Structures are given as structure tokens and as C-alpha cells.
Short mmCIF file of C-alpha atoms in Angstrom, two decimals:
data_model
loop_
_atom_site.label_atom_id
_atom_site.label_comp_id
_atom_site.label_asym_id
_atom_site.label_seq_id
_atom_site.Cartn_x
_atom_site.Cartn_y
_atom_site.Cartn_z
CA UNK H 1 99.76 36.43 133.13
CA UNK H 2 99.43 39.64 135.54
CA UNK H 3 99.44 42.84 134.57
CA UNK H 4 102.27 43.67 134.08
CA UNK H 5 103.23 47.65 133.92
CA UNK H 6 104.31 49.07 130.75
CA UNK H 7 107.27 51.91 130.36
CA UNK H 8 105.77 54.73 128.07
CA UNK H 9 107.44 54.19 124.89
CA UNK H 10 106.02 50.85 124.54
CA UNK H 11 103.14 51.95 124.82
CA UNK H 12 103.19 54.74 122.69
CA UNK H 13 103.82 52.42 119.69
CA UNK H 14 100.67 50.91 120.38
CA UNK H 15 98.57 49.99 117.65
CA UNK H 16 94.58 50.07 118.84
CA UNK H 17 92.89 46.70 117.41
CA UNK H 18 89.56 47.04 119.18
CA UNK H 19 87.03 48.59 121.44
CA UNK H 20 83.86 47.70 123.16
CA UNK H 21 81.35 49.60 125.13
CA UNK H 22 79.89 48.06 128.83
CA UNK H 23 76.30 48.22 129.12
CA UNK H 24 76.85 51.36 131.78
CA UNK H 25 78.59 53.13 128.95
CA UNK H 26 81.90 52.48 129.91
CA UNK H 27 84.68 51.00 127.49
CA UNK H 28 87.39 48.78 126.68
CA UNK H 29 90.40 49.32 124.85
CA UNK H 30 92.51 46.68 123.34
CA UNK H 31 96.21 46.45 121.39
CA UNK H 32 98.77 45.01 119.80
CA UNK H 33 102.50 46.50 119.43
CA UNK H 34 102.65 44.94 115.90
CA UNK H 35 107.03 45.73 116.71
CA UNK H 36 110.00 45.24 117.94
CA UNK H 37 110.98 41.10 119.10
CA UNK H 38 108.07 40.15 120.73
CA UNK H 39 104.07 41.18 119.86
CA UNK H 40 102.68 41.75 123.15
CA UNK H 41 99.31 43.76 123.98
CA UNK H 42 97.39 46.37 126.53
CA UNK H 43 93.90 46.57 127.67
CA UNK H 44 92.13 49.50 129.18
CA UNK H 45 88.92 50.16 130.97
CA UNK H 46 88.11 54.12 130.65
CA UNK H 47 84.76 55.09 132.18
CA UNK H 48 84.28 58.40 128.84
CA UNK H 49 86.52 59.29 126.42
CA UNK H 50 87.76 62.44 128.38
CA UNK H 51 88.91 59.96 130.75
CA UNK H 52 91.21 58.52 128.16
CA UNK H 53 92.46 61.51 126.07
CA UNK H 54 92.55 63.09 129.69
CA UNK H 55 95.08 60.69 131.11
CA UNK H 56 98.01 61.99 131.96
CA UNK H 57 100.05 58.07 131.77
CA UNK H 58 98.34 55.56 129.65
CA UNK H 59 101.42 53.33 131.09
CA UNK H 60 100.18 53.58 134.29
CA UNK H 61 96.45 52.17 134.05
CA UNK H 62 97.68 49.53 131.39
CA UNK H 63 97.46 45.76 132.09
CA UNK H 64 99.53 44.26 129.58
CA UNK H 65 98.71 40.79 127.53
CA UNK H 66 101.97 38.12 126.62
CA UNK H 67 100.48 39.01 122.76
CA UNK H 68 98.72 40.54 120.47
CA UNK H 69 94.92 41.26 121.27
CA UNK H 70 92.79 40.69 117.94
CA UNK H 71 88.90 41.07 119.32
CA UNK H 72 87.54 41.43 122.93
CA UNK H 73 84.13 40.91 124.68
CA UNK H 74 82.01 41.71 127.39
CA UNK H 75 81.02 38.32 129.58
CA UNK H 76 77.54 38.15 130.69
CA UNK H 77 78.58 39.46 134.03
CA UNK H 78 79.64 42.50 133.17
CA UNK H 79 82.73 42.34 134.97
CA UNK H 80 85.24 40.04 132.85
CA UNK H 81 86.37 40.39 129.12
CA UNK H 82 87.37 37.39 127.00
CA UNK H 83 90.34 38.24 124.86
CA UNK H 84 90.93 36.79 121.33
CA UNK H 85 94.60 36.62 121.64
CA UNK H 86 97.41 35.58 118.90
CA UNK H 87 98.80 33.75 121.26
CA UNK H 88 96.40 31.08 119.44
CA UNK H 89 93.87 31.58 123.70
CA UNK H 90 91.31 33.23 124.34
CA UNK H 91 92.18 35.29 127.68
CA UNK H 92 89.34 35.69 130.38
CA UNK H 93 90.54 39.22 132.23
CA UNK H 94 88.36 40.24 135.67
CA UNK H 95 87.92 43.96 136.14
CA UNK H 96 88.15 45.66 139.42
CA UNK H 97 86.21 48.10 140.75
CA UNK H 98 86.44 50.26 141.93
CA UNK H 99 89.29 51.74 139.36
CA UNK H 100 88.46 49.64 137.24
CA UNK H 101 91.83 47.94 137.01
CA UNK H 102 91.97 44.11 134.89
CA UNK H 103 93.38 41.22 136.53
CA UNK H 104 94.07 38.04 134.44
CA UNK H 105 91.97 35.16 135.29
CA UNK H 106 91.94 32.23 133.06
CA UNK H 107 93.11 30.84 129.52
CA UNK H 108 90.55 28.73 127.05
CA UNK H 109 93.20 27.23 124.76
CA UNK H 110 91.60 25.13 121.75
CA UNK H 111 92.81 26.50 118.65
CA UNK H 112 95.74 25.79 116.93
CA UNK H 113 97.08 29.28 115.81
CA UNK H 114 95.25 33.45 116.14
CA UNK H 115 92.31 34.26 117.62
CA UNK H 116 91.23 36.54 115.08
CA UNK H 117 87.31 37.32 115.98
CA UNK H 118 85.14 36.70 119.00
CA UNK H 119 81.46 37.41 119.60
CA UNK H 120 78.52 36.69 122.12
CA UNK H 121 75.56 34.39 120.60
CA UNK H 122 72.31 34.87 122.67
CA UNK H 123 73.63 37.92 124.61
CA UNK H 124 76.54 35.96 126.35
CA UNK H 125 74.90 32.25 126.87
CA UNK H 126 77.69 31.36 125.11
CA UNK H 127 80.94 32.51 122.73
CA UNK H 128 82.39 32.12 119.33
CA UNK H 129 85.56 32.31 118.41
CA UNK H 130 87.30 31.79 115.11
CA UNK H 131 90.86 31.88 113.94
CA UNK H 132 93.76 31.56 111.63
CA UNK H 133 93.87 27.66 112.19
CA UNK H 134 90.91 27.50 109.79
CA UNK H 135 87.99 26.40 113.35
CA UNK H 136 85.35 28.35 114.71
CA UNK H 137 84.57 26.72 118.44
CA UNK H 138 81.63 27.50 120.54
CA UNK H 139 82.22 27.81 124.80
CA UNK H 140 80.36 27.84 127.41
CA UNK H 141 80.27 31.00 129.68
CA UNK H 142 79.65 29.57 132.54
CA UNK H 143 81.80 26.41 132.97
CA UNK H 144 85.06 28.21 130.85
CA UNK H 145 84.70 25.06 128.52
CA UNK H 146 84.87 24.30 125.25
CA UNK H 147 81.52 23.06 123.85
CA UNK H 148 82.10 22.47 119.92
CA UNK H 149 84.78 22.81 117.08
CA UNK H 150 84.38 23.14 113.41
CA UNK H 151 86.71 23.22 110.11
CA UNK H 152 84.26 24.26 107.81
CA UNK H 153 86.24 27.02 106.18
CA UNK H 154 89.44 25.66 104.42
CA UNK H 155 91.28 29.04 104.92
CA UNK H 156 91.21 31.79 107.87
CA UNK H 157 88.36 32.29 109.71
CA UNK H 158 87.94 36.49 109.72
CA UNK H 159 84.85 37.06 111.40
CA UNK H 160 81.80 36.19 113.84
CA UNK H 161 78.68 37.02 114.58
CA UNK H 162 76.45 35.29 117.37
CA UNK H 163 72.49 35.05 116.70
CA UNK H 164 71.16 37.45 119.07
CA UNK H 165 68.44 35.06 120.78
CA UNK H 166 69.02 31.33 119.85
CA UNK H 167 72.44 30.06 121.78
CA UNK H 168 72.59 27.54 118.60
CA UNK H 169 73.36 30.07 115.75
CA UNK H 170 76.08 32.31 114.37
CA UNK H 171 77.75 33.39 111.34
CA UNK H 172 80.70 32.95 110.37
CA UNK H 173 82.97 34.67 106.90
CA UNK H 174 86.77 33.27 105.56
CA UNK H 175 89.63 34.28 103.57
CA UNK H 176 87.47 31.23 101.55
CA UNK H 177 85.29 33.93 100.63
CA UNK H 178 82.47 32.09 101.62
CA UNK H 179 80.13 32.57 104.33
CA UNK H 180 78.47 30.07 106.75
CA UNK H 181 75.02 30.13 108.49
CA UNK H 182 75.72 27.93 111.65
CA UNK H 183 73.04 26.05 113.06
CA UNK H 184 74.03 23.75 116.20
CA UNK H 185 71.05 21.78 116.07
CA UNK H 186 71.26 20.73 112.13
CA UNK H 187 72.79 17.23 111.70
CA UNK H 188 75.03 19.35 109.40
CA UNK H 189 75.39 22.58 111.07
CA UNK H 190 77.30 24.80 108.85
CA UNK H 191 75.64 25.96 105.54
CA UNK H 192 77.37 27.55 103.46
CA UNK H 193 75.03 31.21 103.33
CA UNK H 194 77.34 33.07 100.81
CA UNK H 195 80.16 32.16 98.28
CA UNK H 196 81.85 34.38 96.33
CA UNK H 197 85.44 33.94 95.66
CA UNK H 198 86.51 38.08 94.25
CA UNK H 199 84.83 39.80 97.15
CA UNK H 200 86.15 38.02 100.16
CA UNK H 201 83.86 38.63 103.33
CA UNK H 202 85.74 40.79 105.78
CA UNK H 203 83.24 41.38 108.46
CA UNK H 204 79.88 40.52 109.93
CA UNK H 205 77.48 41.55 111.76
CA UNK H 206 74.23 40.84 113.19
CA UNK H 207 71.45 43.12 114.43
CA UNK H 208 70.64 42.61 118.44
CA UNK H 209 66.76 44.32 118.11
CA UNK H 210 66.11 42.98 114.08
CA UNK H 211 67.10 38.93 115.06
CA UNK H 212 66.15 38.70 110.98
CA UNK H 213 68.95 41.72 109.75
CA UNK H 214 72.60 40.39 109.00
CA UNK H 215 75.26 43.26 107.72
CA UNK H 216 78.40 41.81 105.51
CA UNK H 217 81.30 44.20 104.49
CA UNK H 218 84.07 42.81 101.91
CA UNK H 219 87.85 43.56 101.01
CA UNK H 220 86.72 45.98 98.60
CA UNK H 221 85.26 48.13 100.58
CA UNK H 222 80.95 47.33 99.88
CA UNK H 223 78.61 46.72 102.49
CA UNK H 224 75.64 43.93 101.32
CA UNK H 225 72.21 44.08 104.14
CA UNK H 226 70.51 40.31 104.33
CA UNK H 227 66.90 40.09 105.43
CA UNK H 228 66.98 36.75 107.04
CA UNK H 229 63.62 35.70 106.63
CA UNK H 230 63.39 35.94 102.90
CA UNK H 231 64.48 32.68 100.46
CA UNK H 232 66.94 35.65 98.91
CA UNK H 233 67.99 36.82 101.39
CA UNK H 234 70.03 39.30 99.55
CA UNK H 235 68.58 43.09 100.00
CA UNK H 236 70.50 45.82 99.46
CA UNK H 237 74.30 47.30 99.15
CA UNK H 238 76.13 50.59 98.95
CA UNK H 239 80.02 50.89 98.66
CA UNK H 240 80.98 53.16 101.53
CA UNK H 241 84.68 52.67 101.61
CA UNK H 242 87.80 51.73 99.07
CA UNK H 243 89.47 49.22 100.86
CA UNK H 244 88.48 46.37 102.84
CA UNK H 245 85.37 47.05 105.81
CA UNK H 246 86.79 45.50 109.22
CA UNK H 247 83.64 46.30 111.18
CA UNK H 248 80.00 46.64 110.93
CA UNK H 249 77.67 47.33 112.95
CA UNK H 250 73.98 48.07 113.99
CA UNK H 251 72.74 50.79 116.28
CA UNK H 252 71.37 49.20 119.45
CA UNK H 253 69.05 52.16 119.44
CA UNK H 254 68.05 52.43 116.04
CA UNK H 255 68.23 49.08 113.74
CA UNK H 256 68.35 51.32 110.59
CA UNK H 257 71.43 52.59 110.99
CA UNK H 258 74.97 50.49 110.17
CA UNK H 259 78.34 51.79 110.87
CA UNK H 260 81.41 50.50 109.02
CA UNK H 261 85.44 51.02 109.72
CA UNK H 262 87.65 50.51 107.05
CA UNK H 263 91.17 50.15 106.96
CA UNK H 264 90.67 53.36 103.85
CA UNK H 265 90.62 55.02 107.37
CA UNK H 266 87.16 56.03 107.04
CA UNK H 267 84.30 56.04 109.19
CA UNK H 268 80.64 55.23 107.40
CA UNK H 269 76.77 55.15 109.34
CA UNK H 270 74.32 54.65 107.08
CA UNK H 271 70.77 55.24 107.09
CA UNK H 272 69.45 51.88 106.10
CA UNK H 273 65.79 53.32 106.38
CA UNK H 274 66.29 55.71 103.04
CA UNK H 275 69.53 54.41 101.25
CA UNK H 276 71.75 57.38 102.14
CA UNK H 277 74.88 58.32 104.68
CA UNK H 278 73.73 59.90 107.71
CA UNK H 279 77.52 60.22 108.71
CA UNK H 280 80.97 59.96 107.22
CA UNK H 281 84.13 60.54 109.11
CA UNK H 282 88.15 60.84 107.89
CA UNK H 283 89.54 61.66 111.13
CA UNK H 284 91.77 59.10 111.37
CA UNK H 285 94.73 58.69 109.78
CA UNK H 286 95.45 54.86 109.48
CA UNK H 287 93.47 51.75 109.99
CA UNK H 288 90.69 52.05 111.57
CA UNK H 289 89.88 48.13 113.57
CA UNK H 290 87.82 48.93 116.55
CA UNK H 291 84.35 50.18 116.45
CA UNK H 292 81.54 50.35 119.48
CA UNK H 293 77.74 52.39 119.32
CA UNK H 294 77.38 53.93 122.84
CA UNK H 295 74.19 51.81 124.24
CA UNK H 296 72.12 54.54 125.65
CA UNK H 297 73.29 57.21 123.34
CA UNK H 298 73.54 58.37 119.53
CA UNK H 299 77.77 57.80 119.36
CA UNK H 300 79.77 56.06 118.30
CA UNK H 301 83.95 55.04 119.09
CA UNK H 302 85.94 53.78 116.48
CA UNK H 303 90.09 53.14 117.11
CA UNK H 304 92.60 52.21 115.23
CA UNK H 305 96.38 51.96 114.16
CA UNK H 306 97.21 55.82 114.19
CA UNK H 307 96.21 55.25 118.52
CA UNK H 308 93.51 57.62 118.67
CA UNK H 309 90.06 56.75 120.58
CA UNK H 310 87.05 59.07 118.64
CA UNK H 311 83.62 59.69 119.18
CA UNK H 312 81.25 60.18 116.36
CA UNK H 313 78.40 62.01 118.13
CA UNK H 314 74.46 62.21 116.03
CA UNK H 315 72.03 64.37 116.04
CA UNK H 316 69.50 62.91 118.69
CA UNK H 317 66.68 62.83 116.30
CA UNK H 318 68.53 60.32 113.86
CA UNK H 319 67.73 57.94 116.80
CA UNK H 320 63.72 57.95 116.82
CA UNK H 321 62.25 55.11 116.84
CA UNK H 322 63.28 51.05 118.78
CA UNK H 323 61.81 49.74 116.07
CA UNK H 324 61.38 49.50 111.81
CA UNK H 325 57.78 47.65 111.84
CA UNK H 326 58.62 43.91 110.27
CA UNK H 327 56.82 45.03 107.25
CA UNK H 328 58.95 47.94 106.06
CA UNK H 329 62.17 46.79 103.37
CA UNK H 330 65.11 49.06 102.57
CA UNK H 331 65.74 50.08 99.09
CA UNK H 332 67.34 46.62 97.30
CA UNK H 333 70.01 47.33 94.59
CA UNK H 334 69.22 46.94 90.75
CA UNK H 335 71.36 44.62 89.22
CA UNK H 336 72.17 40.50 89.56
CA UNK H 337 74.72 39.70 92.11
CA UNK H 338 77.45 37.92 90.91
CA UNK H 339 77.73 36.03 94.63
CA UNK H 340 76.12 32.50 94.84
CA UNK H 341 73.30 33.47 97.38
CA UNK H 342 71.17 30.22 97.45
CA UNK H 343 71.14 28.49 100.08
CA UNK H 344 69.07 27.18 103.25
CA UNK H 345 67.94 29.87 105.50
CA UNK H 346 67.89 28.30 108.71
CA UNK H 347 64.33 27.43 111.49
CA UNK H 348 66.57 29.29 113.97
CA UNK H 349 66.00 32.82 111.42
CA UNK H 350 62.62 32.64 112.31
#
């Protein structure tokens, strides 16, 4: 479990699965081989996109993992990464300065199958993971230990999103067609927030600025927006993609901008303020798997199975203000919704 040098041919067959900025603007990049007898993975940290593009030998700066990596987050100290592994483990890797070299630190073992998703809760106080074992597990970051575990879904957990400020709340989506809203303070913590077997939700995102704003992406390429303060939280939807949505993410600078990435190789940035497209990119040539907003600049990084990391830049005028007034509502799509969304909204969302 120590970093091992990958040969050039091994790196070249890597498919990038996840990318994520740190608060200082550098970013971590993770991949899975998806080929050969053993599906291993690799991990990199770069200061800038130019550093990645100009790197003469990716193999010389890669840290190898014993299994593929499906997702990752920076832990709250910003010096360590938590990796969701195909082995069923969550691996902690320390990022050492100078040089941002990576060193394996520990493994969190509780899932019985592949870990497919991971996200921070309340800015990193806790972490939630979901996997092919149909479980969601909450972890304590300080002790690197399991807090609690639930099997509320009847199929694979596809994505999770932690509440920005409440350490007890998160959302999960599953192949069973349900979206569950979890509040660990309640006797029955996992309320079914949405259920739609014909439109499995494959991605979920929670706004760090407007804590009542949640976005869902589904297997048909549709994106839906919810205002969790309302009894009927559905606000609007749009259909930017033709295949499954792999990621949705609100801009950390302007909460009315929502980015999505898809298996149709497309990247889309939508303005919820006026329900208009801000950017549509077809620069990738294979599934787009990872997406990350820059923490202080109007730009977005995406990565995919084509081996590319692409920077998408917006005009600075698109980032006009930090907050949308609470009285403003985005346009509501007309027509009835086929999915059941009549459920209790937890107190943590108010």
C-alpha cells in the first residue's frame, strides 16, 4: 500500500474517474485502469492545469493504488485525500509538501463491495460513503472510524451529497430508483425524498451557499432542481444530456450556476437565474466522469475516460454576486411530474 511507480504503458490506459480542487486551487486527479487482469488505479496532485498538460512523464509523478478509484474528497485539513476504492475500502492518502507527493496512510474498512461515492458533510466534520453493497456509511474524520451504517436502499448506491452545515444530514441516490434524505437525529433517519423507477438518479449535488438548493441528474440526461424549504420542493428541470448524468455541481462563487457532466461526453453549465445555457462543451471524446469548480476563479475542470483534463472558462461577468436573495425563485417547468416527490422535509433543511 505504498506509492509505486507506474510504467508509461500502464498510465496511458488509465481512465480518469475523479477530479477535485483544493481550497488553494491545486487539484487531485484519480483514475482506474478498467483493463487487464487487475483493475488498479493511480493518483496525482497538480498545482495547475498547465502542470498536468506539460508533465513530461505522468508515470513519474503517479501514486499507484491497488484497486480502481471511483471518487475522492479532500479531508478538512486539506493535506489528505480520502479515496473511494473498488476494493470496498476508503483509503486515506497524505499529500506531502513540497512537491505534492502522495503517501498511503490508512484504510477504512466496512463496505462489503465496491465503494462508488463519497462526500463531506458539514464542511468535512464527517464523511458519507455509498457502495455496491447498498449501504451508506457515515465516518468520523478525526478518529477515522465508522459512526453509523444504514441499508436503506434495495440496490447499488450511486451518489451521495452531504449537507453543507448540518453534520447529521445527507442525500443518497440508488439504482433502485429512490432518492433518500437522511437525518441521523430522527428515529427513522432515511426518508424517501423521491422515487422514480423509470428515471434512476445517478448524481446529486448540494449547494454550499444556498443550503436549501439541491440538484439531481438522472440516467436519461435530465437535471432537476429542488428548493428544500418547500413542502413540494420541485422547482424546475432541463434536459442538457442524452445519456446518464455522472456529476452535478453548483458554483461556489455564484449559486445560480450549475454544472453537469455526462456519459454522452458533454459538459453543460446552466444559469438557474434565467433558465439559460451558459456553456456547452463537446471537447471530451468519451464518458465525462469528474467535475470540479475552481474555488476562487470562474472556471471548471472536467476529466474522463478519454484521458483528458479540460478547463472550461466562464466570463468574469457571469460571477456577479455571492448570493441570490432568498425571495428569488427560478422558473418552474410546466407540466406534471411523473416521479413521487410528496415526502417529509427534515428540520435540518430549514
